[in-house]
mmCIF file of C-alpha atoms in Angstrom:
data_model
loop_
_atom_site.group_PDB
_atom_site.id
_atom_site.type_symbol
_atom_site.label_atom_id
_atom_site.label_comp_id
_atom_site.label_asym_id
_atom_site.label_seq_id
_atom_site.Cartn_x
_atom_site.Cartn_y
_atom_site.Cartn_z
ATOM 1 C CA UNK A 1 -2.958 -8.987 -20.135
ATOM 2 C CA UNK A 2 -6.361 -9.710 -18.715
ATOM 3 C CA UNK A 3 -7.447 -9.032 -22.506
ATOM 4 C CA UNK A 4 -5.567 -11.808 -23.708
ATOM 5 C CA UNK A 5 -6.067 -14.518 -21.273
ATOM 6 C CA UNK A 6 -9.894 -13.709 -22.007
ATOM 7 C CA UNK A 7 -9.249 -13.855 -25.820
ATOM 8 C CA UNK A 8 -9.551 -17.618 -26.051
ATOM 9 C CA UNK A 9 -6.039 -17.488 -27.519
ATOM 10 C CA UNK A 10 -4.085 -20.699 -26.971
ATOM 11 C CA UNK A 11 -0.696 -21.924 -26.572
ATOM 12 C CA UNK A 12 1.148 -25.140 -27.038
ATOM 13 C CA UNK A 13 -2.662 -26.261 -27.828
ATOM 14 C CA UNK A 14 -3.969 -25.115 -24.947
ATOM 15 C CA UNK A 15 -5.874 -22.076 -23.253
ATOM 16 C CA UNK A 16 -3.544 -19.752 -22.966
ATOM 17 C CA UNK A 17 -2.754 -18.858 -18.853
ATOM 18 C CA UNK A 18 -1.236 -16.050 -16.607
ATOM 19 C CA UNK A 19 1.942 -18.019 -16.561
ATOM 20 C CA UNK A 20 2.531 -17.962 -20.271
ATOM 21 C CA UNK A 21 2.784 -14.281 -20.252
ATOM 22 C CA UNK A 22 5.892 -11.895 -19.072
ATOM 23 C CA UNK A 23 6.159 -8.273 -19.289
ATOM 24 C CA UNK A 24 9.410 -6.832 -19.140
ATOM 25 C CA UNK A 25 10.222 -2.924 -18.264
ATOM 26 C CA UNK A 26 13.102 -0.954 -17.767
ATOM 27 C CA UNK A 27 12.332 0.369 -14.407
ATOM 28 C CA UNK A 28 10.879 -1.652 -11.119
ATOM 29 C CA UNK A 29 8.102 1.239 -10.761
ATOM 30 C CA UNK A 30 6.677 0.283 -14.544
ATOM 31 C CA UNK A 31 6.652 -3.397 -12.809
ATOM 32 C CA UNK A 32 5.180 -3.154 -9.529
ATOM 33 C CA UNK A 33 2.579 -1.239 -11.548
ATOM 34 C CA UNK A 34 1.649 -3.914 -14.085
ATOM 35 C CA UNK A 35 1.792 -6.308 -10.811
ATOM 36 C CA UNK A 36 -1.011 -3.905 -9.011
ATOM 37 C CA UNK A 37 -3.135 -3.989 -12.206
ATOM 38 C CA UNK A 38 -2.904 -7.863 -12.514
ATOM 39 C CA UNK A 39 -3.633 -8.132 -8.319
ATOM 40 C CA UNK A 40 -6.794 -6.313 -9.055
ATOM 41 C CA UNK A 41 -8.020 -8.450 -11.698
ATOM 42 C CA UNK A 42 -7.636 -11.598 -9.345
ATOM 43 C CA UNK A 43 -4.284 -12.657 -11.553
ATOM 44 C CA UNK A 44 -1.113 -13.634 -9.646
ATOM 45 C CA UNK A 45 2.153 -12.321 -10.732
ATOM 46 C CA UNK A 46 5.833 -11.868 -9.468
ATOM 47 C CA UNK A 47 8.312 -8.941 -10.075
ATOM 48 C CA UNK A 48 11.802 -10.508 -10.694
ATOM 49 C CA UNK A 49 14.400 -8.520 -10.737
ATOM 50 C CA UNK A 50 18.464 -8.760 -10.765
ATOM 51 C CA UNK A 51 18.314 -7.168 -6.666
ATOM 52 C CA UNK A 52 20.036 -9.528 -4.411
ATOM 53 C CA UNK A 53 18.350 -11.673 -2.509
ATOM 54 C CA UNK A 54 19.637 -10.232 0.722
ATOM 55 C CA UNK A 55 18.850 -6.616 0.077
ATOM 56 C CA UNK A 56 15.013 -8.196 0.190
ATOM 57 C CA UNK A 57 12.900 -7.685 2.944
ATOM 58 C CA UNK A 58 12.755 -11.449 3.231
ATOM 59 C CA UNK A 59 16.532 -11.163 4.173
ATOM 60 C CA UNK A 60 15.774 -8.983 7.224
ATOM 61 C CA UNK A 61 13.244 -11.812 8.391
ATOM 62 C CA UNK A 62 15.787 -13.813 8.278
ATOM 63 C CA UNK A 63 18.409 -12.415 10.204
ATOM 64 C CA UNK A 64 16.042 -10.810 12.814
ATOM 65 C CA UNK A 65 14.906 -14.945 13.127
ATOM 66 C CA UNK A 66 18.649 -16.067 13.215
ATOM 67 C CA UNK A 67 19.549 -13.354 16.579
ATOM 68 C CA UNK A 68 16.179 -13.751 18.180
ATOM 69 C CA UNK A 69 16.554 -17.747 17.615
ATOM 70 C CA UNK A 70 20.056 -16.843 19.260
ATOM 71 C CA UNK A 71 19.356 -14.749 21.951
ATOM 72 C CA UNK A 72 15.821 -15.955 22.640
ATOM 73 C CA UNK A 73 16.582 -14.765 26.322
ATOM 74 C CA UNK A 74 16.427 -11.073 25.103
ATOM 75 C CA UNK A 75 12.935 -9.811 25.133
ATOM 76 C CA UNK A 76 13.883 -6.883 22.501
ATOM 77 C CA UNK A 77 15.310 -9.881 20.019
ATOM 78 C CA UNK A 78 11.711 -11.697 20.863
ATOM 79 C CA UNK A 79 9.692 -9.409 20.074
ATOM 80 C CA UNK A 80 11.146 -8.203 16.805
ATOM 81 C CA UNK A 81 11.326 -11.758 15.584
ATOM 82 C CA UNK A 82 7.631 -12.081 16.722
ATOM 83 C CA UNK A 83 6.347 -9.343 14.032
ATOM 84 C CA UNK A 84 8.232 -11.290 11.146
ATOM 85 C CA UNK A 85 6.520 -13.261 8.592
ATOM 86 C CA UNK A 86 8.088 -16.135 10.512
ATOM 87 C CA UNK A 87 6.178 -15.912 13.251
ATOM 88 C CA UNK A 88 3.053 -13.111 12.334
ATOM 89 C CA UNK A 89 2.110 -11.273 15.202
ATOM 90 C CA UNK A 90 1.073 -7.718 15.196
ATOM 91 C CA UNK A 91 2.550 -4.783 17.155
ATOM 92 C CA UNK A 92 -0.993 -4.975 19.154
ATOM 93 C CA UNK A 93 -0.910 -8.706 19.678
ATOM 94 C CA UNK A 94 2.590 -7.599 21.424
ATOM 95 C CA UNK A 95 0.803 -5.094 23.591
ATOM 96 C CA UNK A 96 -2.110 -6.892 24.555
ATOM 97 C CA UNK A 97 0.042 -10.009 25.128
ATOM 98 C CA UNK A 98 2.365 -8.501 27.323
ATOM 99 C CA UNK A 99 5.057 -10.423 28.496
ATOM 100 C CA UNK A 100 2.849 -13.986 28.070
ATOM 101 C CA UNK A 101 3.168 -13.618 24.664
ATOM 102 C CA UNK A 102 6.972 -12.519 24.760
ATOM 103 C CA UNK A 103 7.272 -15.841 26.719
ATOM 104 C CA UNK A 104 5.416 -17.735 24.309
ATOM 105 C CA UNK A 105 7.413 -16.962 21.398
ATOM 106 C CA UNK A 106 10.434 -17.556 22.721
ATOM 107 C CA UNK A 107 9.543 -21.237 23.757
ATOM 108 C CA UNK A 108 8.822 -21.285 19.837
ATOM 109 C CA UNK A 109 12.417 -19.186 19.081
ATOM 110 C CA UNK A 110 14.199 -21.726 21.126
ATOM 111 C CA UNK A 111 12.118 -25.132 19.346
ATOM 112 C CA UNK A 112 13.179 -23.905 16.687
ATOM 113 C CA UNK A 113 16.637 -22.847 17.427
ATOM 114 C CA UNK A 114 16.814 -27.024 18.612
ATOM 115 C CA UNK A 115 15.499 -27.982 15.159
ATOM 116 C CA UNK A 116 18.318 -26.156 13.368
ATOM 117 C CA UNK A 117 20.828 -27.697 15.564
ATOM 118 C CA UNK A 118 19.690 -31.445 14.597
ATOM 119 C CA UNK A 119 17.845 -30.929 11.225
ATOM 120 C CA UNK A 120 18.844 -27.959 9.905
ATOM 121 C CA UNK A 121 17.709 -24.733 8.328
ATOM 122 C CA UNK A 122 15.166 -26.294 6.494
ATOM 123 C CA UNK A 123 13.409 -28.121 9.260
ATOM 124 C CA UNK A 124 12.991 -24.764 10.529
ATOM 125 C CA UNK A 125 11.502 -23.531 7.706
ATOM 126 C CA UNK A 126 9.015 -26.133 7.620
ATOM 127 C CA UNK A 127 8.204 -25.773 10.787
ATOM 128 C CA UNK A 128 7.333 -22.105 10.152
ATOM 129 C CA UNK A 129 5.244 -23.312 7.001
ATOM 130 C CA UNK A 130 3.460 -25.645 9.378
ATOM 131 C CA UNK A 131 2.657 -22.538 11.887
ATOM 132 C CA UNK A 132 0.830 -20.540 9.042
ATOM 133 C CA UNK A 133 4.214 -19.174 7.145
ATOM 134 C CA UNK A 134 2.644 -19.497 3.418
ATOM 135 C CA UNK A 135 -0.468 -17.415 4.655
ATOM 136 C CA UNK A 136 0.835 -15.025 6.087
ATOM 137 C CA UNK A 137 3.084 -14.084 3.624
ATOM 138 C CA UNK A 138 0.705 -14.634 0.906
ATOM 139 C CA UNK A 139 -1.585 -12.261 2.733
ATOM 140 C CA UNK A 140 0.840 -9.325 2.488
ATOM 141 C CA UNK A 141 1.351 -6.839 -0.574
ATOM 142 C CA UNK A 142 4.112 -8.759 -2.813
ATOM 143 C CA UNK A 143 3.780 -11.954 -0.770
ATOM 144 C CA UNK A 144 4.330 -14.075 -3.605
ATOM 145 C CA UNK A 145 7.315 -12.754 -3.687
ATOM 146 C CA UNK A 146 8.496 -12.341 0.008
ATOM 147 C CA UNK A 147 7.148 -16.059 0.069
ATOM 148 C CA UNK A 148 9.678 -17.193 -2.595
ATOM 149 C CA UNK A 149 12.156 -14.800 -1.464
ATOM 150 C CA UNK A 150 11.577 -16.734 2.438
ATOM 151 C CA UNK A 151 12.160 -20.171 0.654
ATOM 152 C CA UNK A 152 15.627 -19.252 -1.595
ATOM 153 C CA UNK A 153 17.531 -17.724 1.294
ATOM 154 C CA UNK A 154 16.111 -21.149 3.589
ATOM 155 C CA UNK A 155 17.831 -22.743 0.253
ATOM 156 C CA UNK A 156 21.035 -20.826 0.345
ATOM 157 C CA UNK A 157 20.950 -20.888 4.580
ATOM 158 C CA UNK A 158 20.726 -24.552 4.286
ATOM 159 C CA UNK A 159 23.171 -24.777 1.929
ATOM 160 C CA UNK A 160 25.539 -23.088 3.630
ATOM 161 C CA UNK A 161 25.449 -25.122 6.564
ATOM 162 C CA UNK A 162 25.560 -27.865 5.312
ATOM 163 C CA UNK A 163 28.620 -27.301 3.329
ATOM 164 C CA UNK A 164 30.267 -24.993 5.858
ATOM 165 C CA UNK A 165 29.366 -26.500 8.792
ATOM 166 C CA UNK A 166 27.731 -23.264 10.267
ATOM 167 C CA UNK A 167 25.773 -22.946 13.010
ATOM 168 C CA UNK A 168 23.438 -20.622 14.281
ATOM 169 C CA UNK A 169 26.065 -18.083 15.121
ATOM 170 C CA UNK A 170 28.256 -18.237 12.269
ATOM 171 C CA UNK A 171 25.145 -18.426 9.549
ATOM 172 C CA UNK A 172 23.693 -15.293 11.295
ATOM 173 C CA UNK A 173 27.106 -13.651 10.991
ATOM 174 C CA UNK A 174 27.681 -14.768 8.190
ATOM 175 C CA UNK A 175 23.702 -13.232 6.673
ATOM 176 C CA UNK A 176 24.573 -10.358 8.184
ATOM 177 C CA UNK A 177 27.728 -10.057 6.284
ATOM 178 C CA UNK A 178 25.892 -10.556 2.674
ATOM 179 C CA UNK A 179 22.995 -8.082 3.654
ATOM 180 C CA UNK A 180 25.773 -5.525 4.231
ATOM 181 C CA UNK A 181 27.690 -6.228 1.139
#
């Protein structure tokens, strides 16, 4: 790959790019390879694959947001939801912070928890992006992925109440009940 995007091949007219180019393999392990390979070069790329969307790890961020949001009052719920991509802290911030930090995040757990009730999932989601969401995630192994994999199940979340009328409860019952399908 890195061969022919230095070739001085073109496309459609143009240099040809990263995004012009898909390799396709038989098993995830040949992918996640190629996807190392290209991360070394400095060239982006995304594995896609036909695994649901909530068998991601994205989908645990989720619903570990959805019950802390929910029980922000539990310190166990907090502090789980604290080391998602959501919110980014580190099992040492969460020592060192002691329970000032616990507190801290769940003033943010229950903001947000207010924000779904008016404006929805995606309000919450945006208000993560504002709070450093896209670097974080973009910062981990895969986090192109886990960053796109965040924003579709905001999508289908949103979705879903909206059309259903859910609300926190019943869209973290029903997440749960897709993750376990």
């Amino acid at each position: 790959v890195a061969r022919l995007l230095a070739s001085g091949m073109t496309f459609e007219g143009r240099p040809l790019r990263a995004g012009d180019i898909a390799v396709l393999a038989h098993k995830r392990d040949s992918l996640e390879q190629v996807r190392g390979a290209l991360h070394d070069i400095g060239v982006a790329s995304v594995v896609v694959s036909s695994e649901s969307i909530f068998a991601t790890p994205a989908a645990d961020d989720w619903l570990t947001l959805l019950e802390a949001m929910a029980q922000s009052h539990r310190a166990d719920r907090v502090r789980a939801a604290a080391l998602t991509t959501f919110v980014g802290h580190r099992a040492a911030d969460l020592d060192a912070g002691g329970d000032d930090l616990v507190d801290e995040v769940a003033r943010v757990l229950r903001t947000w928890s207010e924000v779904l009730g008016r404006r929805g999932v995606a309000a919450v989601l945006a208000a993560a992006t504002t709070g450093g969401l896209e670097s974080r995630a973009l910062g981990l192994e895969g986090g192109e992925r886990r960053l796109t994999d965040l924003r579709h199940l905001g999508e289908v979340l949103h979705e879903r109440a909206v059309v259903e009328g859910d609300g926190l409860a019943a869209l973290t019952t029903w997440l749960r009940e897709r993750m376990q399908a």
